[in-house]
Short mmCIF file of C-alpha atoms in Angstrom, two decimals:
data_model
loop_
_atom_site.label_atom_id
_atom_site.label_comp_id
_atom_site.label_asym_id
_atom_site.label_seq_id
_atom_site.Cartn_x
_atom_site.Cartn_y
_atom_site.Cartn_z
CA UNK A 1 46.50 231.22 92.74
CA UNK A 2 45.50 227.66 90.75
CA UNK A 3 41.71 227.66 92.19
CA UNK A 4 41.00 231.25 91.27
CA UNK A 5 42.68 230.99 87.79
CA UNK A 6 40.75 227.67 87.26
CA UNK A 7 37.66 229.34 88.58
CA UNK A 8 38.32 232.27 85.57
CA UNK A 9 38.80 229.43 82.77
CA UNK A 10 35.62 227.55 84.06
CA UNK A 11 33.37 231.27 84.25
CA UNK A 12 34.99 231.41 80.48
CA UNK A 13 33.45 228.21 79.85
CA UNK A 14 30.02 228.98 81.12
CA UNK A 15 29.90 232.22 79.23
CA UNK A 16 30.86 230.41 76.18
CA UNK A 17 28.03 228.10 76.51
CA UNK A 18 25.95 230.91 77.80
CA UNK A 19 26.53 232.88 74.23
CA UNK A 20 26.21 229.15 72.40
CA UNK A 21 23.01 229.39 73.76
CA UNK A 22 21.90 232.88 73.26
CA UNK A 23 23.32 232.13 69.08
CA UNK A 24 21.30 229.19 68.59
CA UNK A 25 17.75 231.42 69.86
CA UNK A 26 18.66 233.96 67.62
CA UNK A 27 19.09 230.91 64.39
CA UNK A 28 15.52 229.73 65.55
CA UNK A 29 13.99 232.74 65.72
CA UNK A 30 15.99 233.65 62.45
CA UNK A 31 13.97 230.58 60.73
CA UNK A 32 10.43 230.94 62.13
CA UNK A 33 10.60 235.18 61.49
CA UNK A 34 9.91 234.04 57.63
CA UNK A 35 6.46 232.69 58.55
CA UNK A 36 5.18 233.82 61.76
CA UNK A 37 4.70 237.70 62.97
CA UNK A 38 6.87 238.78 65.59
CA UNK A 39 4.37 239.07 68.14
CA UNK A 40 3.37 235.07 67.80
CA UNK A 41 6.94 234.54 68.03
CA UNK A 42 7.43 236.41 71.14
CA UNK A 43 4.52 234.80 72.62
CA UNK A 44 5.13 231.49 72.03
CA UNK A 45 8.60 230.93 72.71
CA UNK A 46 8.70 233.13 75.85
CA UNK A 47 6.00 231.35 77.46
CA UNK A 48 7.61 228.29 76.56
CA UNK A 49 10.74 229.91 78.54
CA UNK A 50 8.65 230.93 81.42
CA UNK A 51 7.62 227.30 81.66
CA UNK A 52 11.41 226.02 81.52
CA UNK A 53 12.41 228.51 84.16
CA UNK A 54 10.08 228.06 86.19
CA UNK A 55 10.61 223.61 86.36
CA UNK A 56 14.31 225.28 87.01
CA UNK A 57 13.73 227.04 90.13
CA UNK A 58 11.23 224.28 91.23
CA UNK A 59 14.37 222.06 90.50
CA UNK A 60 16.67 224.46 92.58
CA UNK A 61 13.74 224.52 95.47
CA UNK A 62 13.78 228.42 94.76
CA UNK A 63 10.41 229.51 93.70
CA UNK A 64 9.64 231.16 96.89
CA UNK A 65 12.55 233.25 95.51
CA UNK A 66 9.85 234.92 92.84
CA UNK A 67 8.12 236.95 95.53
CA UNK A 68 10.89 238.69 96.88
CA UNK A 69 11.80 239.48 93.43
CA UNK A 70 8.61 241.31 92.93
CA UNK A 71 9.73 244.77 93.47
CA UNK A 72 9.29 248.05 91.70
CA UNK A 73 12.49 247.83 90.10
CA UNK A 74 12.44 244.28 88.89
CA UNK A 75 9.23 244.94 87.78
CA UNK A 76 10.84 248.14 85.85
CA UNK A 77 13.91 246.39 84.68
CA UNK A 78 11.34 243.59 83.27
CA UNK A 79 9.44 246.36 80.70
CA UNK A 80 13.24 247.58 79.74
CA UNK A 81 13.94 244.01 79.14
CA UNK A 82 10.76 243.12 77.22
CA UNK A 83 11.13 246.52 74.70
CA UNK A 84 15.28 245.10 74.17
CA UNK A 85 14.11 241.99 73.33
CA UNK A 86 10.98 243.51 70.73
CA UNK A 87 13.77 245.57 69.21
CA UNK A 88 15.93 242.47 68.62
CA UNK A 89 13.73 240.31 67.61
CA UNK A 90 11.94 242.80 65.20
CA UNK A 91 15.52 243.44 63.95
CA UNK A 92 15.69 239.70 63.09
CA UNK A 93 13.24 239.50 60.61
CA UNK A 94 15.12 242.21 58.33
CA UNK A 95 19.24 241.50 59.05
CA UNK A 96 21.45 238.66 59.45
CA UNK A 97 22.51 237.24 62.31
CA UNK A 98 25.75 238.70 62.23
CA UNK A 99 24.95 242.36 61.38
CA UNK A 100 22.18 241.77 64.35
CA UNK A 101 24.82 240.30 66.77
CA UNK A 102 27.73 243.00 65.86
CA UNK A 103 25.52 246.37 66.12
CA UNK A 104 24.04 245.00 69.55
CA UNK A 105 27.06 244.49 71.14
CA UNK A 106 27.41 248.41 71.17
CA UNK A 107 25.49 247.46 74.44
CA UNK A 108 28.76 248.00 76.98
CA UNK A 109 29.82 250.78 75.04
CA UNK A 110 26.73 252.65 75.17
CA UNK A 111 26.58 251.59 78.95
CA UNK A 112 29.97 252.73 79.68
CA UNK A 113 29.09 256.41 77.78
CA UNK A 114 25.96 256.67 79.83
CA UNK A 115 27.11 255.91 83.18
CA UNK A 116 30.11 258.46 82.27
CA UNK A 117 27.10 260.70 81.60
CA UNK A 118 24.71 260.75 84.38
CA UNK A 119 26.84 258.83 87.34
CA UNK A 120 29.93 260.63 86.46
CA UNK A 121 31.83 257.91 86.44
CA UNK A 122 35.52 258.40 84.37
CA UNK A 123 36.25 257.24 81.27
CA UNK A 124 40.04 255.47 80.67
CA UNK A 125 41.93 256.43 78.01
CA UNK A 126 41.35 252.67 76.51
CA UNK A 127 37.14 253.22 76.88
CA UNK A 128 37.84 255.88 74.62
CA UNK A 129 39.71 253.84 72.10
CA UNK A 130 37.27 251.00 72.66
CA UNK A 131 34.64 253.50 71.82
CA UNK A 132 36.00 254.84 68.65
CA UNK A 133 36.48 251.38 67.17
CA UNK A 134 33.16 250.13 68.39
CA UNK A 135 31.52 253.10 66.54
CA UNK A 136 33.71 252.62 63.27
CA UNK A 137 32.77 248.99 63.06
CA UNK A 138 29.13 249.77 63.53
CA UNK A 139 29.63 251.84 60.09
CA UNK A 140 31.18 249.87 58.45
CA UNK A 141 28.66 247.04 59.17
CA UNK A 142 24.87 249.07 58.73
CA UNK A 143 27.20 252.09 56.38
CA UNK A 144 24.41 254.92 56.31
CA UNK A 145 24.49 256.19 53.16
CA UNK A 146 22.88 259.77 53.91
CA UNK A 147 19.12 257.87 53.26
CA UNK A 148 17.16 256.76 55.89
CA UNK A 149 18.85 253.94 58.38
CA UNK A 150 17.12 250.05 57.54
CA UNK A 151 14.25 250.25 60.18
CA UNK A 152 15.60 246.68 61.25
CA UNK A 153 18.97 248.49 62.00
CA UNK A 154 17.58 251.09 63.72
CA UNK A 155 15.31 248.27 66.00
CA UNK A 156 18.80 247.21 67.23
CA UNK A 157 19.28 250.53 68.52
CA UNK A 158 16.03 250.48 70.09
CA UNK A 159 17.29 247.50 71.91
CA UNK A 160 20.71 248.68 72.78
CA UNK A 161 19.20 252.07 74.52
CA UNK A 162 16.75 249.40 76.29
CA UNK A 163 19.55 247.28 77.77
CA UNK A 164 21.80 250.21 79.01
CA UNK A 165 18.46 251.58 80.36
CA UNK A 166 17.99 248.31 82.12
CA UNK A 167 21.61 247.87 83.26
CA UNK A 168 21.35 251.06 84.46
CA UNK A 169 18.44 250.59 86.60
CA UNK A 170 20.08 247.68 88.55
CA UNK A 171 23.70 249.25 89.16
CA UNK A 172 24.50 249.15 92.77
CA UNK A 173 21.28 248.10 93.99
CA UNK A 174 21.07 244.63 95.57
CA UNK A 175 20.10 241.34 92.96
CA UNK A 176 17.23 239.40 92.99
CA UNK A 177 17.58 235.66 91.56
CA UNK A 178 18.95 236.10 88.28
CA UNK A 179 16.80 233.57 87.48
CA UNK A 180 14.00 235.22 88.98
CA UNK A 181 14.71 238.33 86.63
CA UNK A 182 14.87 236.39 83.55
CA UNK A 183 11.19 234.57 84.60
CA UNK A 184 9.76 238.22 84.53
CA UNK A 185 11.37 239.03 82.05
CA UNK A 186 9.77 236.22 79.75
CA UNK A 187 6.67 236.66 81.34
CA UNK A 188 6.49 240.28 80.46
CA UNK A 189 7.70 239.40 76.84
CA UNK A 190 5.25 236.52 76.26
CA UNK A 191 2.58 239.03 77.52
CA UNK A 192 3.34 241.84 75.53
CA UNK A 193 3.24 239.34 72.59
CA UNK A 194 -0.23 238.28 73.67
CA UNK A 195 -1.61 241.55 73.92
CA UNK A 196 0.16 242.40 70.30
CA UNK A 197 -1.39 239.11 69.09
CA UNK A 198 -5.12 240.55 69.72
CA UNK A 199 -4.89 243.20 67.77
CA UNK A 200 -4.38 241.20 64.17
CA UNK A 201 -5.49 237.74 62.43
CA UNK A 202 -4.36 234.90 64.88
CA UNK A 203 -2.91 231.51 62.35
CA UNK A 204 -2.17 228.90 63.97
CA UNK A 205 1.59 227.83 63.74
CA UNK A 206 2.79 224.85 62.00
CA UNK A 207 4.39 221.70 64.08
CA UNK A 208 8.01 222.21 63.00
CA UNK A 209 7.23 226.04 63.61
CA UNK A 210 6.23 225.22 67.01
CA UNK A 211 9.10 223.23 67.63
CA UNK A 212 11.73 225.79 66.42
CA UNK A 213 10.24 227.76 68.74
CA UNK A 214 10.93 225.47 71.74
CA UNK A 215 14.14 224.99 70.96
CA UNK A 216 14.62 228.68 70.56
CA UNK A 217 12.91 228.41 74.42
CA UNK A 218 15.30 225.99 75.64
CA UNK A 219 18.10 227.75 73.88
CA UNK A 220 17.51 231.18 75.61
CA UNK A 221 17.00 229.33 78.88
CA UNK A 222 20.70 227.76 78.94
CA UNK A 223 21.92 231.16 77.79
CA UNK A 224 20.21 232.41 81.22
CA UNK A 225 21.42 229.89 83.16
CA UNK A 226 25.14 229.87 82.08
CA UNK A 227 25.27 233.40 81.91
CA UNK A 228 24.27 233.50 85.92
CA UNK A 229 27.31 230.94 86.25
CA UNK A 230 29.64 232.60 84.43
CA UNK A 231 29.39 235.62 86.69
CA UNK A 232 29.24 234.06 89.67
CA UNK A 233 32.33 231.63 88.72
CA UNK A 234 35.33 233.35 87.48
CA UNK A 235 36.50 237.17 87.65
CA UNK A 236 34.44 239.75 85.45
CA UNK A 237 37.64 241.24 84.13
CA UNK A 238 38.89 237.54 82.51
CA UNK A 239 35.16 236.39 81.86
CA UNK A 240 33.44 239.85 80.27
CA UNK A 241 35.44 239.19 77.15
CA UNK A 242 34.39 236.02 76.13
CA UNK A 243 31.00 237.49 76.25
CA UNK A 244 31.65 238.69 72.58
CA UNK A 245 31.93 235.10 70.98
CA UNK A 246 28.47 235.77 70.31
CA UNK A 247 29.53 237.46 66.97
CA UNK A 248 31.79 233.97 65.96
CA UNK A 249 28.66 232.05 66.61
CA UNK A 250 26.01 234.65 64.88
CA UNK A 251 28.63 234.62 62.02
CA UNK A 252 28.97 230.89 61.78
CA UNK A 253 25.77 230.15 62.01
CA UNK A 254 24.64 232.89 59.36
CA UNK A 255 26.89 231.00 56.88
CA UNK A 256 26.20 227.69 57.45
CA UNK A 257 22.30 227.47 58.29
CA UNK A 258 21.11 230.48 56.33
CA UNK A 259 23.99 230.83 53.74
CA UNK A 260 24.56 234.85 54.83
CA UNK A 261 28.19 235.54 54.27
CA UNK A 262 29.29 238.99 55.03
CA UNK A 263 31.05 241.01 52.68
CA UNK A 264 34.52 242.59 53.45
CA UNK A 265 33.29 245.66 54.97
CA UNK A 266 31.07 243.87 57.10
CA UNK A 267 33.95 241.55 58.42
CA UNK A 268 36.18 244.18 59.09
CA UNK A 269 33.10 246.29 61.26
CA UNK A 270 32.46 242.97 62.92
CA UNK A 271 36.39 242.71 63.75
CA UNK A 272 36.27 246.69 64.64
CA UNK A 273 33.33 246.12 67.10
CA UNK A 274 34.73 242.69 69.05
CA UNK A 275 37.92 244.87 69.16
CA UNK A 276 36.22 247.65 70.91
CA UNK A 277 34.16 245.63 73.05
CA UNK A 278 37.30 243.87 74.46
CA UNK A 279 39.36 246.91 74.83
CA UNK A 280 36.14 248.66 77.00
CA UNK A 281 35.74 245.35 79.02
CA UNK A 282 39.13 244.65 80.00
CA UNK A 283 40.00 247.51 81.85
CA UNK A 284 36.57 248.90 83.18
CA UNK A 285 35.11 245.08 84.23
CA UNK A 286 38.96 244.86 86.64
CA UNK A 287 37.91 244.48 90.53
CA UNK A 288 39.44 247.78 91.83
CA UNK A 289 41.51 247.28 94.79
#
């Protein structure tokens, strides 16, 4: 089977750049959370993103594609969307990139857990596994001391239980555009950040601000786009893995750009969660036969 494995290694690819892209937002966001609220930040660059997307499906000769996407459950899945991506971003501005990265990709976990939970769906013996290492890493990286959690830490959380709650919304029902989601998506975001915005002092942004910001836009944008490729391309049981290089580029990044270098415990909880993650993708993520 060359032309399926070859489609597998090029979905790898795509999710690769896909998590490349979804790193570099998180740097730029990382760099303009020192000076701007998070509210202006989610304003700005997610209209900037609506504006990208949308010259993408005019590219594509999609946008009549938006209105069939306007359903009750989009619509839903949009607001689940929009309070992950407050969580994250609000997270941001108190962690590094890495401890960010590693505690949110408890996200199939959590998933896994909760569809176990209310669509009765059976665990494997290696979800279970996968789940005990996922947890221990998490320890290790945020390690509660009996005090209360760092609110950032606990904002990651917020957007975990968002992104199972919006994964769980659009199990088994029929796509829209994935494109189209991540338009409303942004839209909601950049509104929510508007409305947010009206309630404080408004400063105007710097340039460089401004364009860390777009580049943070254009950044999240790819990570749309190749993530759409990547599971269209190659088989979710080869391609879901690569899905946690995020942590080697949050980690990277943190070191080279901002100078954050995880300590020892932190490395290990980092290795503990991409461990985990793996081990619950692998198996569950398999086409059954």
């Amino acid at each position: 089977m060359p032309t399926a494995r070859s489609d597998d290694w090029r979905g790898a690819g795509f999710m690769l750049l896909a998590m490349a892209g979804y790193g570099l937002n998180d740097l730029m966001v990382k760099l303009v959370a020192a000076h701007l609220p998070a509210a202006m930040i989610l304003a700005i660059r997610s209209a900037m993103a609506v504006l990208l997307l949308l010259g993408l499906l005019a590219l594509r000769r999609e946008i009549w594609q938006i209105r069939a996407s306007l359903t009750g459950r989009a619509l839903l899945r949009a607001l689940l969307d929009t309070g992950a991506t407050i969580g994250y971003v609000h997270a941001l501005t108190g962690l590094s990139l890495a401890n960010a990265a590693a505690i949110y990709q408890m996200t199939p976990i959590v998933f896994m857990l909760a569809s176990a939970a209310l669509l009765r769906e059976a665990i494997p013996r290696s979800g279970w596994i996968g789940t005990a290492l996922g947890f221990a890493g998490v320890l290790l990286v945020i390690r509660p001391d009996g005090a209360m959690l760092d609110p950032h830490a606990l904002a990651v959380v917020v957007a975990v239980l968002c992104s199972v709650a919006r994964d769980l919304l659009m199990r088994d029902s029929l796509m829209p555009s994935p494109i189209c989601l991540a338009l409303l998506s942004a839209a909601c975001t950049s509104l929510f950040g508007l409305g947010a915005l009206t309630t404080g002092g408004i400063a105007a942004p710097e340039p460089a601000q401004v364009g860390l910001l777009a580049l943070a836009a254009t950044a999240i944008a790819v990570g749309y786009v190749f993530l759409a490729l990547a599971t269209a391309t190659g088989g979710s049981g080869f391609v879901s893995p690569f899905r946690y290089s995020i942590l080697v580029y949050a980690t990277f990044l943190g070191m080279v750009v901002l100078g954050q270098y995880p300590d020892a415990p932190a490395l290990l909880g980092i290795g503990l969660i991409l461990l985990g993650g793996v081990t619950v993708a692998l198996p569950s993520s398999r086409p059954r036969p």
